[in-house]
Amino acid sequence: MTRLRVLVGLLVMLSPTLAAADAADDRRYCAALIDKYTRYVGTSQYSPLAGRQLNDGDGRVAIAKCDAGDTATGIPILERRLRDGKVALPPRG
């Protein structure tokens, strides 16, 4: 029973650390998605899709959400826009 209490205590103490690590990973992944989006799909003049870009309000909203830390909203939108543009997603993690 004592071991269980120690284990539960450790989990409670570590949970904020684990959540912060996940949030940092999501922010890095979001930044990688934004880089690919702007380079290959979005507003970059060097985009192979220049002239028929998929830059729309959704992409701008997703970038703003990621910049504000709302990665749960931004990531799926950017992933969809990259898939729509036939661009491979960056590795996650």
Coordinates of C-alpha atoms in Angstrom, one line a residue:
M1 CA 0.0 0.0 0.0
T2 CA 2.9 2.4 0.8
R3 CA 4.4 1.7 -2.6
L4 CA 1.1 2.6 -4.3
R5 CA 0.9 5.9 -2.4
V6 CA 4.5 6.7 -3.4
L7 CA 3.8 5.9 -7.0
V8 CA 0.6 8.0 -7.1
G9 CA 2.4 10.8 -5.4
L10 CA 5.2 10.7 -8.0
L11 CA 2.6 10.7 -10.8
V12 CA 0.8 13.7 -9.4
M13 CA 4.1 15.6 -9.1
L14 CA 5.3 14.7 -12.6
S15 CA 2.0 15.3 -14.4
P16 CA 2.6 19.1 -14.9
T17 CA 6.1 18.3 -16.3
L18 CA 4.8 15.7 -18.7
A19 CA 2.0 18.1 -19.9
A20 CA 4.6 20.9 -20.4
A21 CA 6.7 18.5 -22.5
D22 CA 3.7 17.6 -24.6
A23 CA 2.9 21.3 -25.1
A24 CA 6.4 22.0 -26.2
D25 CA 6.4 19.2 -28.7
D26 CA 3.1 20.4 -30.1
R27 CA 4.5 24.0 -30.4
R28 CA 7.6 22.6 -32.3
Y29 CA 5.3 20.5 -34.6
C30 CA 3.1 23.5 -35.2
A31 CA 6.1 25.6 -36.2
A32 CA 7.3 22.8 -38.6
L33 CA 3.8 22.7 -40.1
I34 CA 3.8 26.5 -40.5
D35 CA 7.2 26.4 -42.2
K36 CA 6.0 23.9 -44.7
Y37 CA 2.7 25.6 -45.2
T38 CA 4.3 29.0 -46.0
R39 CA 7.0 27.4 -48.1
Y40 CA 4.9 25.1 -50.2
V41 CA 1.3 26.0 -50.0
G42 CA 0.8 29.4 -48.5
T43 CA 1.9 32.9 -49.3
S44 CA 5.6 32.3 -50.1
Q45 CA 6.5 33.6 -53.6
Y46 CA 8.8 30.6 -54.0
S47 CA 5.9 28.1 -53.5
P48 CA 5.7 25.6 -56.3
L49 CA 2.0 26.3 -56.2
A50 CA 2.4 30.0 -56.7
G51 CA -0.5 31.4 -58.8
R52 CA -2.8 28.7 -57.6
Q53 CA -2.0 28.8 -53.9
L54 CA -4.3 27.3 -51.3
N55 CA -3.7 30.3 -49.0
D56 CA -7.0 31.0 -47.4
G57 CA -8.5 32.2 -44.2
D58 CA -8.2 28.8 -42.7
G59 CA -4.5 28.8 -43.1
R60 CA -4.1 32.2 -41.6
V61 CA -6.3 31.3 -38.7
A62 CA -4.4 28.1 -38.0
I63 CA -1.1 30.0 -38.0
A64 CA -2.5 32.6 -35.6
K65 CA -3.9 29.8 -33.3
C66 CA -0.4 28.1 -33.2
D67 CA 1.3 31.4 -32.5
A68 CA -1.2 32.0 -29.6
G69 CA -0.4 28.5 -28.2
D70 CA -3.7 26.9 -29.3
T71 CA -2.0 24.1 -31.1
A72 CA -5.0 21.7 -30.7
T73 CA -6.9 24.0 -33.1
G74 CA -4.1 25.0 -35.4
I75 CA -2.4 21.6 -36.1
P76 CA -5.4 19.8 -37.7
I77 CA -6.1 22.7 -40.0
L78 CA -2.4 23.0 -41.2
E79 CA -2.2 19.2 -41.6
R80 CA -5.3 19.3 -43.8
R81 CA -4.0 22.2 -45.9
L82 CA -0.7 20.5 -46.5
R83 CA -2.4 17.2 -47.4
D84 CA -4.7 19.2 -49.8
G85 CA -1.6 20.7 -51.4
K86 CA 0.0 17.2 -51.7
V87 CA 2.8 18.1 -49.3
A88 CA 4.2 15.5 -47.0
L89 CA 3.7 16.3 -43.3
P90 CA 6.8 16.9 -41.2
P91 CA 7.7 14.2 -38.7
R92 CA 6.0 14.6 -35.3
G93 CA 8.2 14.5 -32.2

